[in-house]
Coordinates of C-alpha atoms in Angstrom, one line a residue:
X9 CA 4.3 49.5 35.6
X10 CA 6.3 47.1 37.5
X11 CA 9.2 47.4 35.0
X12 CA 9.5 51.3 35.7
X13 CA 9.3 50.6 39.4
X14 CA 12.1 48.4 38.9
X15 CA 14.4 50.6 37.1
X16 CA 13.4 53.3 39.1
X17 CA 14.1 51.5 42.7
X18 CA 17.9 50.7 41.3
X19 CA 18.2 54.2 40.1
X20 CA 17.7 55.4 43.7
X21 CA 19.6 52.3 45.3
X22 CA 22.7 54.0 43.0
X23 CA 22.1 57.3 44.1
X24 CA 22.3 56.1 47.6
X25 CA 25.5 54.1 47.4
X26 CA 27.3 56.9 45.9
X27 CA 25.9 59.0 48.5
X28 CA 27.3 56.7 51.1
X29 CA 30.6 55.8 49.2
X30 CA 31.6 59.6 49.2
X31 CA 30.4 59.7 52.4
X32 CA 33.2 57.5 53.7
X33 CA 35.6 58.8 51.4
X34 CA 35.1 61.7 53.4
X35 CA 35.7 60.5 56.3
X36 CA 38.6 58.7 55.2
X37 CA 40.2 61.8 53.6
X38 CA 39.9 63.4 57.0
X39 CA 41.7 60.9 58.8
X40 CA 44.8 61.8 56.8
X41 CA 43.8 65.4 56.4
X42 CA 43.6 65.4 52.7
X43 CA 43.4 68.8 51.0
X44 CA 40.1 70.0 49.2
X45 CA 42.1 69.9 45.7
X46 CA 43.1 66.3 46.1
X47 CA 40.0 65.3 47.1
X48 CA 38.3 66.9 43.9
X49 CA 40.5 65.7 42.1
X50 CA 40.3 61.8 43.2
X51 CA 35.9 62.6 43.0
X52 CA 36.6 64.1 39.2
X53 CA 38.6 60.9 38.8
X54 CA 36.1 58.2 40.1
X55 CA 33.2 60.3 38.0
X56 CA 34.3 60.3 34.8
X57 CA 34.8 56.5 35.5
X58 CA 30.9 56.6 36.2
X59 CA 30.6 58.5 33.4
X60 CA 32.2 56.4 30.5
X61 CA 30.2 53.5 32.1
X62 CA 27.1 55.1 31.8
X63 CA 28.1 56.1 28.3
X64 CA 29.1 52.4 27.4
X65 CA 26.0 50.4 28.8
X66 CA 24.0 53.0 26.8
X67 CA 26.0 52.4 23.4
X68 CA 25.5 48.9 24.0
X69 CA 21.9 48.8 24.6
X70 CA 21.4 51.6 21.2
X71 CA 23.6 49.0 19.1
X72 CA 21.4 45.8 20.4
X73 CA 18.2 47.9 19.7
X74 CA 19.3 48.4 16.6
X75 CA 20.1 45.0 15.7
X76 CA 16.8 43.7 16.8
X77 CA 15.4 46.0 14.6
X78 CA 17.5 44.4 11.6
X79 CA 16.7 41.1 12.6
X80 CA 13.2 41.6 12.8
X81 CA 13.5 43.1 9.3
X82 CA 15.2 40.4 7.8
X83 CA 13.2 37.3 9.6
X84 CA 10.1 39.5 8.2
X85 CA 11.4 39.6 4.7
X86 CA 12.4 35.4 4.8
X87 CA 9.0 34.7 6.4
X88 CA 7.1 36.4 3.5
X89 CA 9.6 35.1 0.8
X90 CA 9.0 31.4 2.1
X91 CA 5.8 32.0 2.6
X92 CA 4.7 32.9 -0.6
X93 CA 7.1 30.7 -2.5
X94 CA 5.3 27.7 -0.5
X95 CA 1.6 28.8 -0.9
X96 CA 0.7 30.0 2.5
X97 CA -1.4 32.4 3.4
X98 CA 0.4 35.6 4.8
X99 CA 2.4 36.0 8.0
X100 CA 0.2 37.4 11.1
X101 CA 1.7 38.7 14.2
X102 CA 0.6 37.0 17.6
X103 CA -1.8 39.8 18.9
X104 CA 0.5 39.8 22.2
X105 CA 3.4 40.2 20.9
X106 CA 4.2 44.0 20.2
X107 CA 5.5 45.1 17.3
X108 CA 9.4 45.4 17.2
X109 CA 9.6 43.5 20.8
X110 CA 12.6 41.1 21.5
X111 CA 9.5 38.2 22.0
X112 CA 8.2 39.0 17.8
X113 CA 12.3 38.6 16.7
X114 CA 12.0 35.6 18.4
X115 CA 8.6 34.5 17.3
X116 CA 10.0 35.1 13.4
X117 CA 13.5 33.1 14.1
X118 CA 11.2 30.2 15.4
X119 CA 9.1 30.7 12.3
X120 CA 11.7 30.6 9.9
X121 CA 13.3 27.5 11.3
X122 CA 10.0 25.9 10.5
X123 CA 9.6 26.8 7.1
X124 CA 13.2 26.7 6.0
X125 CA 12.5 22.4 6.9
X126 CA 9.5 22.5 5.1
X127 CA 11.3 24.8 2.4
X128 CA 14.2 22.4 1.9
X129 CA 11.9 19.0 1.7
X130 CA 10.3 21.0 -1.1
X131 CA 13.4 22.0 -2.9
X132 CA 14.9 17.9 -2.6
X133 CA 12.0 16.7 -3.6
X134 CA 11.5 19.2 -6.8
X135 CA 15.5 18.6 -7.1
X136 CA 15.0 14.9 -7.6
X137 CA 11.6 15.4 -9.7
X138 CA 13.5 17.7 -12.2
X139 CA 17.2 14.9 -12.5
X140 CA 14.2 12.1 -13.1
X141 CA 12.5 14.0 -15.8
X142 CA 15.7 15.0 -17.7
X143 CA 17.0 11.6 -17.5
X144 CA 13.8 10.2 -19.3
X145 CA 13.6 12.9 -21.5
X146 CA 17.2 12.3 -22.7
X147 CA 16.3 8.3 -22.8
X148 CA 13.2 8.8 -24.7
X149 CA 14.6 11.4 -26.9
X150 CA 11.7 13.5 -25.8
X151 CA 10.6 17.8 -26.4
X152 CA 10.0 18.2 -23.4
X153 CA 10.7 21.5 -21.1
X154 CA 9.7 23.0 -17.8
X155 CA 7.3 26.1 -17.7
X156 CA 9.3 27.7 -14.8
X157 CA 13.0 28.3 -13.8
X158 CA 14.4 25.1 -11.8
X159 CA 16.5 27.3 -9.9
X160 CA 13.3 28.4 -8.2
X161 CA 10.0 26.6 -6.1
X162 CA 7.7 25.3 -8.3
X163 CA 4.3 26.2 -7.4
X164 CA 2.4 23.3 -6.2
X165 CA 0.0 22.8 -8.5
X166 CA 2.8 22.8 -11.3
X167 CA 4.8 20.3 -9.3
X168 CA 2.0 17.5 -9.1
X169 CA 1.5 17.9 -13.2
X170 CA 5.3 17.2 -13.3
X171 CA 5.0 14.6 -11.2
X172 CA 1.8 13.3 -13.5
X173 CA 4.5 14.0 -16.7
X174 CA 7.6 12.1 -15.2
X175 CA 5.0 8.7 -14.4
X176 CA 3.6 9.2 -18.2
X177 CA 7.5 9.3 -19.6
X178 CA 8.0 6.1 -17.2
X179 CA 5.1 4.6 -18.3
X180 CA 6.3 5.1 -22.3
X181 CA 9.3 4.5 -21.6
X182 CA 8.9 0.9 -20.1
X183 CA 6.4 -0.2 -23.0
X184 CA 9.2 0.9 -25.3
X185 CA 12.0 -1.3 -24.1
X186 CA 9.3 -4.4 -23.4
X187 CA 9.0 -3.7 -27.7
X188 CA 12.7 -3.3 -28.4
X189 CA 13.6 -5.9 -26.4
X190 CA 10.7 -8.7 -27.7
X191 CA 11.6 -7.7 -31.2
X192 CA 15.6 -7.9 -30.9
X193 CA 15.2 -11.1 -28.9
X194 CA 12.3 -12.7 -31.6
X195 CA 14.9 -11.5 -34.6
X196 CA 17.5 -12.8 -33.0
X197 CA 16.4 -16.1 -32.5
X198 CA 15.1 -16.2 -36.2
X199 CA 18.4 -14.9 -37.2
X200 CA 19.8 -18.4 -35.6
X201 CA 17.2 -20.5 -37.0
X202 CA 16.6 -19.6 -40.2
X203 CA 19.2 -19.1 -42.9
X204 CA 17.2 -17.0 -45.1
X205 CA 16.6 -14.7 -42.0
X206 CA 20.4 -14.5 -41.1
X207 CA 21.6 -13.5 -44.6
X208 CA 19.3 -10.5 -44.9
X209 CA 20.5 -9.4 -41.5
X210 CA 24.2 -10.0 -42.9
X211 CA 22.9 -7.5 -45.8
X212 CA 22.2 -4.7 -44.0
X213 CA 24.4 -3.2 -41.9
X214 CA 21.9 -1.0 -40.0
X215 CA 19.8 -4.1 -38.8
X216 CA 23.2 -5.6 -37.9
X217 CA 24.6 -3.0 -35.9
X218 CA 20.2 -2.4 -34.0
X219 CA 20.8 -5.9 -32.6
X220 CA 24.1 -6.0 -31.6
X221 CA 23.0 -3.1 -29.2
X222 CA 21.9 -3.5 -25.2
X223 CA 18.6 -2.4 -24.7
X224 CA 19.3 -3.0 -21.0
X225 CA 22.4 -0.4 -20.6
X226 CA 21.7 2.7 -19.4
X227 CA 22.7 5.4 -22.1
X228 CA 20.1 3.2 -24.7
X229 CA 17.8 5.8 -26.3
X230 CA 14.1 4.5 -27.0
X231 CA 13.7 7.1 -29.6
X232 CA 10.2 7.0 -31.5
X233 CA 12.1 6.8 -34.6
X234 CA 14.2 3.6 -33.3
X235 CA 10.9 1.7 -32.1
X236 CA 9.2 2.3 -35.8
X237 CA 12.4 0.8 -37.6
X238 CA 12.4 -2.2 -35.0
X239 CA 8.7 -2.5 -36.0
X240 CA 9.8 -2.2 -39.8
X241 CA 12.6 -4.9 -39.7
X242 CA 10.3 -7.3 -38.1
X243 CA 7.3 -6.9 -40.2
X244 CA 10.2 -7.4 -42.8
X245 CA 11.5 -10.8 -41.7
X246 CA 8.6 -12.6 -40.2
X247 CA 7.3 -13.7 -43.7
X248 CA 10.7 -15.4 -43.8
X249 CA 10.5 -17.0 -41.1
X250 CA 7.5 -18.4 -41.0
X251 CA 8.4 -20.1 -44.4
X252 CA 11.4 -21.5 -42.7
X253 CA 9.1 -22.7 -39.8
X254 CA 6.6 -24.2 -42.2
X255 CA 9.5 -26.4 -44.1
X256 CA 11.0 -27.5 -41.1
X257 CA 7.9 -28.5 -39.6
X258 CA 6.6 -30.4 -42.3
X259 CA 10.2 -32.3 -42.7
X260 CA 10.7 -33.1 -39.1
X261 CA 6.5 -34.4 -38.7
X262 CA 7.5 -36.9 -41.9
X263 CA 11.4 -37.5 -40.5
X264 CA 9.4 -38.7 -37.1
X265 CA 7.2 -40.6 -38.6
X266 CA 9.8 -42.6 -40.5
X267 CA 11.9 -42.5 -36.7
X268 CA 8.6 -43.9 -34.5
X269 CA 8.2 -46.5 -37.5
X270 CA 11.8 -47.9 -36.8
X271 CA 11.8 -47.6 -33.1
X272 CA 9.0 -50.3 -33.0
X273 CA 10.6 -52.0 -35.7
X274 CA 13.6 -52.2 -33.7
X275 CA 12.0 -52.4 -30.5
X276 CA 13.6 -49.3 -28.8
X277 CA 12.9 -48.6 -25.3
X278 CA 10.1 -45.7 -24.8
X279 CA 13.2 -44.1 -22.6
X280 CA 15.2 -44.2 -25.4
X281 CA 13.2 -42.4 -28.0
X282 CA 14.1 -38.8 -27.3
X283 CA 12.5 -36.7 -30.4
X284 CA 9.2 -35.6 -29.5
X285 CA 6.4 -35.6 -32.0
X286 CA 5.7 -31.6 -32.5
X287 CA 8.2 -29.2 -33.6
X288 CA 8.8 -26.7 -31.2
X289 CA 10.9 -23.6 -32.1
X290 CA 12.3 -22.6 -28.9
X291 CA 13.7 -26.2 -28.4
X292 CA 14.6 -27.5 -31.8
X293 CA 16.4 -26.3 -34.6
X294 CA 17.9 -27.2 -38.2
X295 CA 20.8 -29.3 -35.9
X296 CA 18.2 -31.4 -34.2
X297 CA 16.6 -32.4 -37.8
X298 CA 19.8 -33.6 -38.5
X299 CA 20.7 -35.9 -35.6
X300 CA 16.9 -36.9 -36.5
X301 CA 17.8 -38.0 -39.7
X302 CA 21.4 -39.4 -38.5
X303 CA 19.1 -41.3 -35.9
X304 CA 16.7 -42.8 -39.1
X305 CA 19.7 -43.6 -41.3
X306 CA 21.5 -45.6 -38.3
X307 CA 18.5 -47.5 -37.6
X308 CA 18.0 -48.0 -40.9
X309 CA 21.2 -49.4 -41.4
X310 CA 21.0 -51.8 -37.8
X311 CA 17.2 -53.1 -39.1
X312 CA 18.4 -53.6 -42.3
X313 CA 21.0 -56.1 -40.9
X314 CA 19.0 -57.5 -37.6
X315 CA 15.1 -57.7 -39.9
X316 CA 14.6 -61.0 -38.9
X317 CA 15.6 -61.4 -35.6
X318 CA 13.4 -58.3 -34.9
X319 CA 10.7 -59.3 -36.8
X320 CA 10.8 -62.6 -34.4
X321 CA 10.7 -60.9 -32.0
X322 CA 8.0 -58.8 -32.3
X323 CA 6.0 -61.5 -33.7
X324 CA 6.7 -63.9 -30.1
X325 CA 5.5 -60.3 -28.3
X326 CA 2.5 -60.5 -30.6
X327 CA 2.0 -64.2 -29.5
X328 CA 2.5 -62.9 -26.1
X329 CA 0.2 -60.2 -26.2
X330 CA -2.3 -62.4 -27.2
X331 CA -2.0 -65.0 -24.9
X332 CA -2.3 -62.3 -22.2
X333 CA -5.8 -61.0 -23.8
X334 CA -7.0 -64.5 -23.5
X335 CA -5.6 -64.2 -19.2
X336 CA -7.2 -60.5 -18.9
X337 CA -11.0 -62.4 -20.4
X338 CA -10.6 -65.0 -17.8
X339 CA -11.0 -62.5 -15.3
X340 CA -14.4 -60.8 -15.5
X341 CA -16.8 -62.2 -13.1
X342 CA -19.1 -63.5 -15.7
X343 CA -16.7 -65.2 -18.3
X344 CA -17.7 -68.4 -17.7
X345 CA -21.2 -67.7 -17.5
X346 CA -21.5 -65.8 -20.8
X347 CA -18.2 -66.9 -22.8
X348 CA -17.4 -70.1 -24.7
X349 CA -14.6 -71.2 -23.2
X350 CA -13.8 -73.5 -25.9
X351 CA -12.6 -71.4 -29.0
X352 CA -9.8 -68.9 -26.2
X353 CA -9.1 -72.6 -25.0
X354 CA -7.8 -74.1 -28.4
X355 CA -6.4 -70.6 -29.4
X356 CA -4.4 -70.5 -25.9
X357 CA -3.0 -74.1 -26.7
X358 CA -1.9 -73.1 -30.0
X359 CA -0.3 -70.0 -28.5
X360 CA 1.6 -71.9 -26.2
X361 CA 2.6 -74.5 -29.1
X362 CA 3.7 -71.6 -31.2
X363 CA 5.9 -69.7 -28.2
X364 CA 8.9 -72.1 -27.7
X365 CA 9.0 -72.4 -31.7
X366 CA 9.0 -68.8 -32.3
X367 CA 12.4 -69.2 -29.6
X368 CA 14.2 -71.9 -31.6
X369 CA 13.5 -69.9 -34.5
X370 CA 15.1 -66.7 -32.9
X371 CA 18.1 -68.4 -31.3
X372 CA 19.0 -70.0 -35.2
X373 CA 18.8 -66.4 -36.7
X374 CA 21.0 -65.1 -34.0
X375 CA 23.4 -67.3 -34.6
X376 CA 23.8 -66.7 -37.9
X377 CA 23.7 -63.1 -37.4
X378 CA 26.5 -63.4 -34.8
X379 CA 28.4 -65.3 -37.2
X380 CA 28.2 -62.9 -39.8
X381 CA 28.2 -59.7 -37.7
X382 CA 30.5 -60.7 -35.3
X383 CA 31.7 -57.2 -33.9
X384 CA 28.0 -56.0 -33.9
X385 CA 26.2 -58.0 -31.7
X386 CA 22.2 -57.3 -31.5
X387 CA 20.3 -56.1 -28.1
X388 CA 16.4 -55.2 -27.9
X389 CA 16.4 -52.8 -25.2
X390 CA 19.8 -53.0 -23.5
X391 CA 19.5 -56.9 -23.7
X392 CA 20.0 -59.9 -25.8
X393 CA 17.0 -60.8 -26.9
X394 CA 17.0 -64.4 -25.5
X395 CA 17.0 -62.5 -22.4
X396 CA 14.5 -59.8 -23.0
X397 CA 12.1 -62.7 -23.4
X398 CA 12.9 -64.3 -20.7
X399 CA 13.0 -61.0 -18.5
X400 CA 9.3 -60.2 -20.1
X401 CA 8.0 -63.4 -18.5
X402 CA 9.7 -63.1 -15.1
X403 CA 8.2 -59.6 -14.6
X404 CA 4.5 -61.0 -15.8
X405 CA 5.4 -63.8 -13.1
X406 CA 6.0 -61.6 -10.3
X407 CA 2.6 -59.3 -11.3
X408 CA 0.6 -62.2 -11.1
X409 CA 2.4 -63.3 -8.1
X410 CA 2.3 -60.3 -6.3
X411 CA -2.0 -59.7 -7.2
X412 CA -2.1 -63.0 -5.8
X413 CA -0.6 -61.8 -2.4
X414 CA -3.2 -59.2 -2.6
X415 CA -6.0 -61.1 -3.2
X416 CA -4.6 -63.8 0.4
X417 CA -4.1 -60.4 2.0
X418 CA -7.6 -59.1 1.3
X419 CA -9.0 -62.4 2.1
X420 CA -7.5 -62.7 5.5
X421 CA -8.4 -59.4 6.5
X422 CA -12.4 -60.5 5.2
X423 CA -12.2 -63.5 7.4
X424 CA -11.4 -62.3 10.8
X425 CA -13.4 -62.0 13.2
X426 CA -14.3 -58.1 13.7
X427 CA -14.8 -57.3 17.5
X428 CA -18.3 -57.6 19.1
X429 CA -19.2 -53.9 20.7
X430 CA -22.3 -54.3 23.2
X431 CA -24.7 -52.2 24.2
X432 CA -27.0 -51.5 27.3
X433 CA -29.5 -53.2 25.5
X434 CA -28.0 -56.0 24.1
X435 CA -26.7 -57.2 27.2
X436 CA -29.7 -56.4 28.7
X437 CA -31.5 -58.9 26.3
X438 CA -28.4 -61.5 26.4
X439 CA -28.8 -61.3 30.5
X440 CA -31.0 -64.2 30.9
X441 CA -29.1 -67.2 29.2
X442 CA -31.4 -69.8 30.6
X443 CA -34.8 -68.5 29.6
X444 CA -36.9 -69.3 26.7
X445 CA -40.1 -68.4 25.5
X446 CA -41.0 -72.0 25.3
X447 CA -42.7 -74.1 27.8
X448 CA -40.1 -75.2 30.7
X449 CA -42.0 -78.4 31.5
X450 CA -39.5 -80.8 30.1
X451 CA -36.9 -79.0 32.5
X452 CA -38.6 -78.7 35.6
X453 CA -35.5 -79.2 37.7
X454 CA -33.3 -76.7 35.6
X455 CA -36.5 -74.2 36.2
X456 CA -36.7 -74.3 39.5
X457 CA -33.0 -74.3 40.3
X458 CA -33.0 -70.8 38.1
X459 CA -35.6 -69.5 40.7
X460 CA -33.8 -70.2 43.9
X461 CA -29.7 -69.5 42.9
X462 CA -30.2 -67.4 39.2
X463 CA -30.8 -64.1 41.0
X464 CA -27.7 -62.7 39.9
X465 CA -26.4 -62.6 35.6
X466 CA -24.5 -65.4 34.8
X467 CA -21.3 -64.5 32.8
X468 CA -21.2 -65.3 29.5
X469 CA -19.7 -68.5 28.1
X470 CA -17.5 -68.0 25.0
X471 CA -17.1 -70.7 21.9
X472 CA -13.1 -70.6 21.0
X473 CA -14.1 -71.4 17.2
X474 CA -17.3 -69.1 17.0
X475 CA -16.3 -66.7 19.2
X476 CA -20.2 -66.7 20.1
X477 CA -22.3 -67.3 23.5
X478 CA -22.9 -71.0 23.9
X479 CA -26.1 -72.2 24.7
X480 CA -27.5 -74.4 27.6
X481 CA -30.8 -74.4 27.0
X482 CA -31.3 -77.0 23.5
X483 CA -28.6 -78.6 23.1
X484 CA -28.7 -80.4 19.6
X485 CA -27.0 -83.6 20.3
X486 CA -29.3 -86.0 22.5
X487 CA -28.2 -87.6 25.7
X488 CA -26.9 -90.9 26.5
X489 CA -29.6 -93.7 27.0
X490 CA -30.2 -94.3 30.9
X491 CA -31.4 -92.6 33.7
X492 CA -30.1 -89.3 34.4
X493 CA -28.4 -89.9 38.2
X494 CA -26.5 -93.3 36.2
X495 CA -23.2 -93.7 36.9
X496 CA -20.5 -94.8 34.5
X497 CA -19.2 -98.7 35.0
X498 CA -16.4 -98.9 37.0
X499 CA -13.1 -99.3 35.5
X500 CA -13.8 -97.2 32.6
X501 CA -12.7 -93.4 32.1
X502 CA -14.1 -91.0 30.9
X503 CA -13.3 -90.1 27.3
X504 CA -12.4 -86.4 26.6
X505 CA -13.7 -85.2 23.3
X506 CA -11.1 -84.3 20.6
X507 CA -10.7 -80.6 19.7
X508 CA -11.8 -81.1 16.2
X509 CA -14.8 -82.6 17.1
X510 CA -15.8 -79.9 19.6
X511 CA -18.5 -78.0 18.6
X512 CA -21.0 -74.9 20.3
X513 CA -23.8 -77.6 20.6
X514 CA -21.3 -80.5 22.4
X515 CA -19.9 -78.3 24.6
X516 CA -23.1 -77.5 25.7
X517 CA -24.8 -80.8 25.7
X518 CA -21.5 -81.9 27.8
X519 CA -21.8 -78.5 30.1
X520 CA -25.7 -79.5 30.5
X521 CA -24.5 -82.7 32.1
X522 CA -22.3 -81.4 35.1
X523 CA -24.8 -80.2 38.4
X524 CA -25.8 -77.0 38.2
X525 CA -24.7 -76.1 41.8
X526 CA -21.2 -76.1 40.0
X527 CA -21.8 -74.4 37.2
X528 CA -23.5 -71.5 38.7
X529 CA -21.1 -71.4 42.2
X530 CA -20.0 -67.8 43.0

């Protein structure tokens, strides 16, 4: 209702300003006397001026009616498209909003703004869903096709058993190239261990050509067909294989034992003996037996030449050994109690006899070794073995040197004095230094002194070798003959006690002597 009364009001404010505008163009016409012609004339004029306005504003208006009308059309027909192509349930006007109304176009634009967002994230996504799948579908060689045209929405349902499909392809598809890849590595590897293994490879050219490829590149098909022949060639050459593995197992255990036999015949260095015990695929191979068996043939060769100086040698570390044993016994707590000492005592002796022979004898095979072998000379652990001896004995010097350090350290550390922590208690009980329970009949004076000037604790006096309180009360050595208030003769000075000779009880028997007016002055 207001809207009519609107339109209507500038309806009649119209009417009444073209009333009032011919109005003065009457008047104005009269001023200058116009003739009735000219003045129809000039009204015709500014009428049909009217006129074609009127007629314009109302073509304009039709033709934006009638667009709104196509745009709610259209915006209906998107809405219902996207709609149904997303699963939603049907569009429903706003019950406010009247049917072919400029507010409903703009209700549907806002709508389909909205949904076209939702719309595309659904396409992308379905976009990127459908590359994935062909990609593993080409990778895996798979059958595999979509139930509906890709060009259109999936429905949604159909879209989360894709996605369920594309994780199952990923899945295969990574258990297929962790096989490829172990069994083109393991053949591989056989392929440069074993020679048997390598010259079937060289016989066929399909097995050749399989692992020469690069499982990791990205046009690699993990075809069924291709993971069954990989199976098939490796069930193929494993038997060989492990009949290489077997032989050069059992030839490297018996070459090491032959190698350990001459290191401690030749008295390597542990650091020096690089071949481990065990065969172990992944670090050996046919090239490491061989330096093995160049390594037993030079040793060979030096014990061959050097046998008796080694064998002296090891027969003065035997010694050694052995005198040591006899050093380790003499160390338990109880050795002497429960040990006869006698029979390690001769067998030490003879040790010791037999030591600086076992040297001489060394020393006269080395020099005839060095005069026969002049360009090879002979070292037992980076060292001539004069000196390895005499470095063995140095280093058992400075262990037993250096436990004995331990054992002043340990000692020391025993033997001094911890520090005395007192409680309320304790000095409560220590507070009365002149009391005993005894009878204080014999030191009457000393008793009665203590109950006219001993109201306050006396401080406690200190021994400097005991680090202990020193007593007044009994002291242990007895006084000098005479009566007490004696003097000493004239002429003679009083001797002051040597340190040494100072002990808790003389400093007290001496302190007992002085008055005890000093001795207790504040």
């Amino acid at each position: 209702m207001s809207r009519r009364k609107s339109v209507f009001d500038a309806h009649a404010a119209v009417n009444t300003k073209i009333r009032e505008t011919v109005s003065e163009l009457n008047e104005l016409w009269d001023e200058v006397d116009m003739s009735d012609s000219m003045r129809l004339k000039r009204v015709d004029n500014a009428f049909t001026h009217i006129t074609q306005l009127c007629d314009d504003m109302l073509a304009g208006e039709k033709e934006m009616v009638h667009d709104l009308k196509v745009s709610i059309r259209e915006d209906m027909k998107s809405v219902v498209k996207m709609r149904n192509e997303l699963e939603l349930d049907a569009f429903q006007r706003p019950a406010e909003i009247r049917d072919g109304s400029i507010a409903l176009m703009r209700h549907l634009q806002s709508e389909v703004k909205r949904l076209e967002v939702e719309f595309q994230k659904r396409h992308e996504d379905q976009r990127v869903l459908i590359e994935k799948i062909c990609g593993l579908k080409k990778r895996l060689a798979s059958d595999f096709e979509f139930e509906y045209e890709t060009h259109s929405l999936f429905p949604l349902a159909s879209y989360q058993k894709y996605e369920k499909n594309c994780e199952e392809m990923e899945e295969l598809l990574r258990q297929r190239y962790s096989v490829a890849e172990q069994r083109q590595q393991e053949m591989r590897q056989w392929k440069e261990m074993a020679g048997r293994v390598a010259e079937y490879v060289q016989s066929d050219d399909d097995l050749k050509e399989l692992l020469e490829k690069n499982v990791d590149s990205e046009d690699f098909v993990f075809s069924e067909q291709l993971i069954e022949c990989l199976e098939a060639y490796h069930q193929d050459l494993r038997p060989l294989y492990m009949e290489w593995l077997e032989d050069i197992e059992f030839r490297w255990t018996e070459k090491h034992q032959q190698l350990a036999d001459l290191w401690e015949k030749c008295l390597v260095a542990p650091v020096d003996r690089h071949f481990r015990a065990v065969f172990e695929p992944s670090r050996q191979s046919e090239e490491n037996l061989g330096r093995m068996i160049e390594e037993c043939e030079r040793l060979e060769r030096k014990y061959s030449c050097c046998k008796t100086v080694f064998d002296l040698v090891d027969k003065w570390k035997s010694v050694w050994n052995e005198k040591l044993g006899i050093d380790e016994k003499r160390r338990q707590p109880d050795y002497y109690k429960k040990v006869n000492v006698l029979p390690d005592n001769k067998r030490e002796r003879e040790l010791q006899c037999q030591m600086p022979h076992l040297e001489k004898e060394i020393q006269k095979a080395l020099r005839k070794y060095e005069k026969e072998n002049a360009e090879e000379p002979i070292s037992v652990q980076g060292m001539h073995p004069i000196e390895y001896i005499r470095f063995i004995e140095e280093e058992h010097k400075k262990e037993l040197k250096f436990e004995l350090q331990l054992k002043k350290e340990e000692k020391t550390r025993m033997q001094s004095p911890q520090p005395q922590t007192r409680t309320p208690r304790t000095q409560k009980r220590a507070a009365p230094l002149f009391r005993t329970p005894l009878s204080s009949a014999k030191l009457e004076p000393v008793a009665k002194f203590q109950r006219l000037n001993f109201d306050r604790e006396l401080p406690p006096c200190m021994s400097p070798v005991t680090s202990e309180a020193l007593s007044f009360i009994t002291p242990t050595r007895k006084p000098p003959a005479g009566p007490i208030t004696s003097s000493p003769k004239e002429g003679r000075a009083p001797t002051q006690m040597s340190k040494r000779a100072m002990t808790p009880s003389s400093v007290a028997s001496s302190s007992s002597k002085l008055p005890l007016a000093r001795r207790n002055a504040h």
